Amino acid sequence: MVILESCTPAQQQQFYYFVPSENPSTIKKVVNESSDSELPSDLEEFIVVDAAKSESDEEEAVVSVNSILPQVFDAHFHLDRSIRAVWGRSGGHSVEDLLQYSLSSNVSYKPAIQVDVVGGFLVSSEPKSYPEVNFTIQSPWKVAIGVHPKHYDTLTVEITMILQQLLDHPKVVALGECGLDRTINPSQWCTQEEVFVRLLKLCRIEKPLVLHLRGTKGDLYSSDVHGRCLMLI
């Protein structure tokens, strides 16, 4: 029996990434009846094996758990781009639709390590694919609304008003992504900075700012653009 709370972080990680040859939802391990170890309170099913029984008796205990997949939280996910890549349009589908599609036969690639995605942040940074102002979402996902620095020229007065309304939505928990991206033509940097400053004025104390900061090709750590961002803030 594996009791993760008693394992070191390295052992826990080894357990998470172990891929059994049989059903991944079943762990087989011998549990000695004479063991004094306490069983975890949330264990759903276990079989105690009597060490005194003959070899013909069942020698393994099956511990059944609903899911042994490691739970993950996606902190930055562009739902609109993924939907556009799969269905050719930016809307009309939910996160659940995309997750279901990923498990279908339409997707030939399957991850070597499966995980249970329990939530995350849907980042909408292209005004053309913003959700409706009164959008609804039933899943545990939250939303971040902003303007990607490469789309700085889309921040019109109308988009600014829509952005302000979306920031009032209870499911919108962050402003972003927005920031500076030096991979565009240097002649556009000043205008990009002006748009970034306009977005900074929409910041709210209770909503974190999601930054996109990318320097020039030669700036390996984007140190220059980080410094410039701090100056503007």
PDB file of C-alpha atoms in Angstrom, residues 24 27 54 73 88 92 96 98 141-142 163 168 172 181 186 196 203 221-222:
ATOM      1  CA  PRO A  24      -4.000   2.614 -14.117  1.00  0.00           C
ATOM      2  CA  ILE A  27      -2.643  -0.483  -7.454  1.00  0.00           C
ATOM      3  CA  SER A  54      -1.567 -20.997   1.912  1.00  0.00           C
ATOM      4  CA  PHE A  73      -4.090  23.526 -12.706  1.00  0.00           C
ATOM      5  CA  GLY A  88     -11.959  26.731 -37.323  1.00  0.00           C
ATOM      6  CA  GLY A  92     -19.035  28.102 -29.687  1.00  0.00           C
ATOM      7  CA  GLU A  96     -15.137  20.534 -21.533  1.00  0.00           C
ATOM      8  CA  LEU A  98     -11.973  20.590 -25.892  1.00  0.00           C
ATOM      9  CA  TRP A 141     -12.237  27.737 -14.713  1.00  0.00           C
ATOM     10  CA  LYS A 142     -11.655  31.460 -14.242  1.00  0.00           C
ATOM     11  CA  LEU A 163     -12.930  45.502 -21.418  1.00  0.00           C
ATOM     12  CA  ASP A 168     -16.815  43.603 -13.641  1.00  0.00           C
ATOM     13  CA  VAL A 172     -13.027  37.514 -14.637  1.00  0.00           C
ATOM     14  CA  ASP A 181       6.829  42.517 -26.928  1.00  0.00           C
ATOM     15  CA  PRO A 186      11.017  48.902 -33.349  1.00  0.00           C
ATOM     16  CA  PHE A 196       0.221  49.283 -22.246  1.00  0.00           C
ATOM     17  CA  CYS A 203      -5.978  47.759 -13.172  1.00  0.00           C
ATOM     18  CA  TYR A 221      16.451  36.927 -20.402  1.00  0.00           C
ATOM     19  CA  SER A 222      14.369  39.890 -21.623  1.00  0.00           C
TER      20      SER A 222
END
